[in-house]
PDB file of C-alpha atoms in Angstrom:
ATOM      1  CA  MET A   1     126.266  63.593  69.555  1.00  0.00           C
ATOM      2  CA  TYR A   2     125.604  62.621  65.957  1.00  0.00           C
ATOM      3  CA  ARG A   3     123.851  59.275  65.660  1.00  0.00           C
ATOM      4  CA  PRO A   4     124.024  57.891  62.097  1.00  0.00           C
ATOM      5  CA  TRP A   5     121.440  55.177  62.786  1.00  0.00           C
ATOM      6  CA  PHE A   6     118.935  57.797  63.963  1.00  0.00           C
ATOM      7  CA  SER A   7     119.557  59.931  60.881  1.00  0.00           C
ATOM      8  CA  ARG A   8     118.964  56.912  58.626  1.00  0.00           C
ATOM      9  CA  LEU A   9     115.789  56.100  60.548  1.00  0.00           C
ATOM     10  CA  LEU A  10     114.492  59.638  60.053  1.00  0.00           C
ATOM     11  CA  GLN A  11     115.347  59.505  56.346  1.00  0.00           C
ATOM     12  CA  LYS A  12     113.425  56.233  55.969  1.00  0.00           C
ATOM     13  CA  LEU A  13     110.473  57.776  57.812  1.00  0.00           C
ATOM     14  CA  ASN A  14     110.638  60.806  55.506  1.00  0.00           C
ATOM     15  CA  ASP A  15     110.663  58.534  52.447  1.00  0.00           C
ATOM     16  CA  LEU A  16     107.637  56.666  53.806  1.00  0.00           C
ATOM     17  CA  ILE A  17     105.790  59.925  54.423  1.00  0.00           C
ATOM     18  CA  HIS A  18     106.472  61.100  50.867  1.00  0.00           C
ATOM     19  CA  LEU A  19     105.250  57.787  49.520  1.00  0.00           C
ATOM     20  CA  PHE A  20     102.051  58.269  51.506  1.00  0.00           C
ATOM     21  CA  ILE A  21     101.710  61.839  50.168  1.00  0.00           C
ATOM     22  CA  ALA A  22     102.168  60.614  46.579  1.00  0.00           C
ATOM     23  CA  LEU A  23      99.539  57.890  47.029  1.00  0.00           C
ATOM     24  CA  ALA A  24      97.125  60.326  48.702  1.00  0.00           C
ATOM     25  CA  LEU A  25      97.543  62.812  45.836  1.00  0.00           C
ATOM     26  CA  ALA A  26      96.897  60.061  43.298  1.00  0.00           C
ATOM     27  CA  GLY A  27      93.791  58.926  45.166  1.00  0.00           C
ATOM     28  CA  ALA A  28      92.508  62.489  45.504  1.00  0.00           C
ATOM     29  CA  SER A  29      93.044  63.026  41.778  1.00  0.00           C
ATOM     30  CA  ILE A  30      90.948  59.981  40.935  1.00  0.00           C
ATOM     31  CA  LEU A  31      88.164  61.183  43.250  1.00  0.00           C
ATOM     32  CA  VAL A  32      88.229  64.675  41.717  1.00  0.00           C
ATOM     33  CA  ILE A  33      88.020  63.176  38.209  1.00  0.00           C
ATOM     34  CA  VAL A  34      84.939  61.216  39.330  1.00  0.00           C
ATOM     35  CA  GLN A  35      83.479  64.417  40.822  1.00  0.00           C
ATOM     36  CA  PHE A  36      84.135  66.254  37.556  1.00  0.00           C
ATOM     37  CA  GLY A  37      82.248  63.529  35.691  1.00  0.00           C
ATOM     38  CA  LYS A  38      79.342  63.874  38.131  1.00  0.00           C
ATOM     39  CA  ASP A  39      79.319  67.649  37.676  1.00  0.00           C
ATOM     40  CA  VAL A  40      79.188  67.262  33.894  1.00  0.00           C
ATOM     41  CA  TRP A  41      76.469  64.601  34.168  1.00  0.00           C
ATOM     42  CA  HIS A  42      74.358  66.783  36.468  1.00  0.00           C
ATOM     43  CA  GLY A  43      74.982  69.731  34.152  1.00  0.00           C
ATOM     44  CA  LEU A  44      73.571  67.857  31.202  1.00  0.00           C
ATOM     45  CA  HIS A  45      70.411  67.024  33.155  1.00  0.00           C
ATOM     46  CA  ALA A  46      70.004  70.396  34.912  1.00  0.00           C
ATOM     47  CA  HIS A  47      67.939  73.320  33.805  1.00  0.00           C
ATOM     48  CA  ASN A  48      70.841  75.708  34.418  1.00  0.00           C
ATOM     49  CA  LEU A  49      73.761  74.586  32.240  1.00  0.00           C
ATOM     50  CA  THR A  50      75.815  77.688  33.029  1.00  0.00           C
ATOM     51  CA  LEU A  51      75.781  77.030  36.755  1.00  0.00           C
ATOM     52  CA  ALA A  52      76.650  73.368  36.256  1.00  0.00           C
ATOM     53  CA  PHE A  53      79.458  74.287  33.866  1.00  0.00           C
ATOM     54  CA  LEU A  54      80.974  76.692  36.394  1.00  0.00           C
ATOM     55  CA  HIS A  55      80.848  74.019  39.112  1.00  0.00           C
ATOM     56  CA  ALA A  56      82.549  71.542  36.771  1.00  0.00           C
ATOM     57  CA  LEU A  57      85.172  74.165  35.935  1.00  0.00           C
ATOM     58  CA  GLY A  58      85.794  74.734  39.658  1.00  0.00           C
ATOM     59  CA  THR A  59      86.342  70.987  40.054  1.00  0.00           C
ATOM     60  CA  LEU A  60      88.733  71.047  37.110  1.00  0.00           C
ATOM     61  CA  PHE A  61      90.753  73.757  38.872  1.00  0.00           C
ATOM     62  CA  ILE A  62      91.105  71.463  41.893  1.00  0.00           C
ATOM     63  CA  LEU A  63      92.428  68.780  39.552  1.00  0.00           C
ATOM     64  CA  TRP A  64      94.922  71.321  38.194  1.00  0.00           C
ATOM     65  CA  VAL A  65      96.169  72.010  41.732  1.00  0.00           C
ATOM     66  CA  LEU A  66      96.539  68.284  42.379  1.00  0.00           C
ATOM     67  CA  SER A  67      98.457  67.905  39.121  1.00  0.00           C
ATOM     68  CA  SER A  68     100.877  70.644  40.197  1.00  0.00           C
ATOM     69  CA  LEU A  69     101.358  68.996  43.579  1.00  0.00           C
ATOM     70  CA  ILE A  70     101.953  65.588  41.983  1.00  0.00           C
ATOM     71  CA  GLY A  71     104.562  67.185  39.720  1.00  0.00           C
ATOM     72  CA  ALA A  72     106.229  68.769  42.750  1.00  0.00           C
ATOM     73  CA  GLU A  73     106.213  65.467  44.632  1.00  0.00           C
ATOM     74  CA  THR A  74     107.749  63.730  41.611  1.00  0.00           C
ATOM     75  CA  THR A  75     110.482  66.362  41.482  1.00  0.00           C
ATOM     76  CA  TYR A  76     111.092  65.958  45.211  1.00  0.00           C
ATOM     77  CA  LEU A  77     111.366  62.184  44.978  1.00  0.00           C
ATOM     78  CA  ARG A  78     113.769  62.492  42.047  1.00  0.00           C
ATOM     79  CA  ASP A  79     115.917  65.499  43.066  1.00  0.00           C
ATOM     80  CA  GLY A  80     115.105  66.098  46.726  1.00  0.00           C
ATOM     81  CA  THR A  81     113.925  69.647  45.990  1.00  0.00           C
ATOM     82  CA  ILE A  82     110.554  71.335  45.634  1.00  0.00           C
ATOM     83  CA  PRO A  83     110.425  74.264  43.224  1.00  0.00           C
ATOM     84  CA  LEU A  84     109.149  77.521  44.709  1.00  0.00           C
ATOM     85  CA  THR A  85     107.031  78.067  41.606  1.00  0.00           C
ATOM     86  CA  VAL A  86     104.740  75.225  42.710  1.00  0.00           C
ATOM     87  CA  PHE A  87     103.544  77.128  45.773  1.00  0.00           C
ATOM     88  CA  VAL A  88     102.965  80.307  43.793  1.00  0.00           C
ATOM     89  CA  GLU A  89     101.198  78.332  41.052  1.00  0.00           C
ATOM     90  CA  VAL A  90      98.888  76.645  43.553  1.00  0.00           C
ATOM     91  CA  ALA A  91      98.034  80.032  45.081  1.00  0.00           C
ATOM     92  CA  LEU A  92      97.322  81.466  41.632  1.00  0.00           C
ATOM     93  CA  ILE A  93      95.124  78.526  40.612  1.00  0.00           C
ATOM     94  CA  THR A  94      93.198  78.749  43.882  1.00  0.00           C
ATOM     95  CA  LEU A  95      92.573  82.463  43.407  1.00  0.00           C
ATOM     96  CA  LEU A  96      91.465  81.937  39.807  1.00  0.00           C
ATOM     97  CA  ARG A  97      89.061  79.227  40.958  1.00  0.00           C
ATOM     98  CA  GLN A  98      87.660  81.576  43.573  1.00  0.00           C
ATOM     99  CA  LEU A  99      87.272  84.296  40.938  1.00  0.00           C
ATOM    100  CA  ILE A 100      85.240  81.968  38.734  1.00  0.00           C
ATOM    101  CA  LEU A 101      83.063  80.650  41.551  1.00  0.00           C
ATOM    102  CA  ILE A 102      82.191  84.019  43.137  1.00  0.00           C
ATOM    103  CA  PRO A 103      79.289  84.657  40.723  1.00  0.00           C
ATOM    104  CA  VAL A 104      77.963  81.150  41.373  1.00  0.00           C
ATOM    105  CA  GLU A 105      77.992  81.637  45.142  1.00  0.00           C
ATOM    106  CA  GLY A 106      76.916  85.295  44.993  1.00  0.00           C
ATOM    107  CA  ASP A 107      74.906  86.917  47.756  1.00  0.00           C
ATOM    108  CA  THR A 108      71.355  88.124  47.312  1.00  0.00           C
ATOM    109  CA  GLY A 109      70.273  91.562  48.331  1.00  0.00           C
ATOM    110  CA  HIS A 110      71.649  95.035  47.679  1.00  0.00           C
ATOM    111  CA  SER A 111      74.176  95.320  50.533  1.00  0.00           C
ATOM    112  CA  GLY A 112      75.413  91.774  49.973  1.00  0.00           C
ATOM    113  CA  ALA A 113      76.010  92.529  46.297  1.00  0.00           C
ATOM    114  CA  TRP A 114      78.307  95.432  47.180  1.00  0.00           C
ATOM    115  CA  GLN A 115      80.207  93.328  49.683  1.00  0.00           C
ATOM    116  CA  GLY A 116      80.543  90.634  47.030  1.00  0.00           C
ATOM    117  CA  LEU A 117      81.774  93.181  44.500  1.00  0.00           C
ATOM    118  CA  GLY A 118      84.442  94.440  46.911  1.00  0.00           C
ATOM    119  CA  PHE A 119      85.548  90.888  47.602  1.00  0.00           C
ATOM    120  CA  TYR A 120      85.632  90.211  43.851  1.00  0.00           C
ATOM    121  CA  TRP A 121      87.978  93.174  43.289  1.00  0.00           C
ATOM    122  CA  MET A 122      90.209  92.015  46.153  1.00  0.00           C
ATOM    123  CA  ILE A 123      90.507  88.614  44.487  1.00  0.00           C
ATOM    124  CA  ILE A 124      91.349  90.276  41.165  1.00  0.00           C
ATOM    125  CA  ALA A 125      94.064  92.330  42.872  1.00  0.00           C
ATOM    126  CA  ALA A 126      95.416  89.195  44.560  1.00  0.00           C
ATOM    127  CA  VAL A 127      95.480  87.376  41.198  1.00  0.00           C
ATOM    128  CA  LEU A 128      97.516  90.241  39.726  1.00  0.00           C
ATOM    129  CA  VAL A 129      99.975  90.275  42.638  1.00  0.00           C
ATOM    130  CA  VAL A 130     100.418  86.495  42.663  1.00  0.00           C
ATOM    131  CA  GLY A 131     100.677  86.500  38.856  1.00  0.00           C
ATOM    132  CA  ILE A 132     103.514  89.022  39.045  1.00  0.00           C
ATOM    133  CA  ALA A 133     105.175  86.950  41.768  1.00  0.00           C
ATOM    134  CA  TYR A 134     104.845  83.839  39.603  1.00  0.00           C
ATOM    135  CA  TYR A 135     106.407  85.653  36.659  1.00  0.00           C
ATOM    136  CA  LEU A 136     109.321  86.873  38.778  1.00  0.00           C
ATOM    137  CA  VAL A 137     109.937  83.499  40.445  1.00  0.00           C
ATOM    138  CA  SER A 138     109.680  81.511  37.203  1.00  0.00           C
ATOM    139  CA  ARG A 139     111.911  83.988  35.374  1.00  0.00           C
ATOM    140  CA  ARG A 140     114.594  83.594  38.032  1.00  0.00           C
ATOM    141  CA  ASN A 141     114.533  79.820  37.687  1.00  0.00           C
TER     142      ASN A 141
END
């Protein structure tokens, strides 16, 4: 019961969805660039430049993720494929961002500090595992 008209309709819908995704990624990138500018501006006027710098760096990592996703969407629109490395790269960038922002969002108190330290080491281990996975996946491609 193959219906060619229905298949074409679904393909057009898929193309429209990917156009929407591309436009949403572009819009999100512009908003993140504006947020980065605000973070830098607030950092210049704050008493704690280190904290403001780390927040701006965290925003920059979000922009990096969006850049990877835009590259993947471009590849999909051109070739119809999405490289597996994109998903591993996004996971790695997200973990690195978390690693940088943990000291900024650290807990106060003695027991909280130990819980934070354990979580920090788990993130480091995850970065190593995902980094190895990225190396293996990118080497295969």
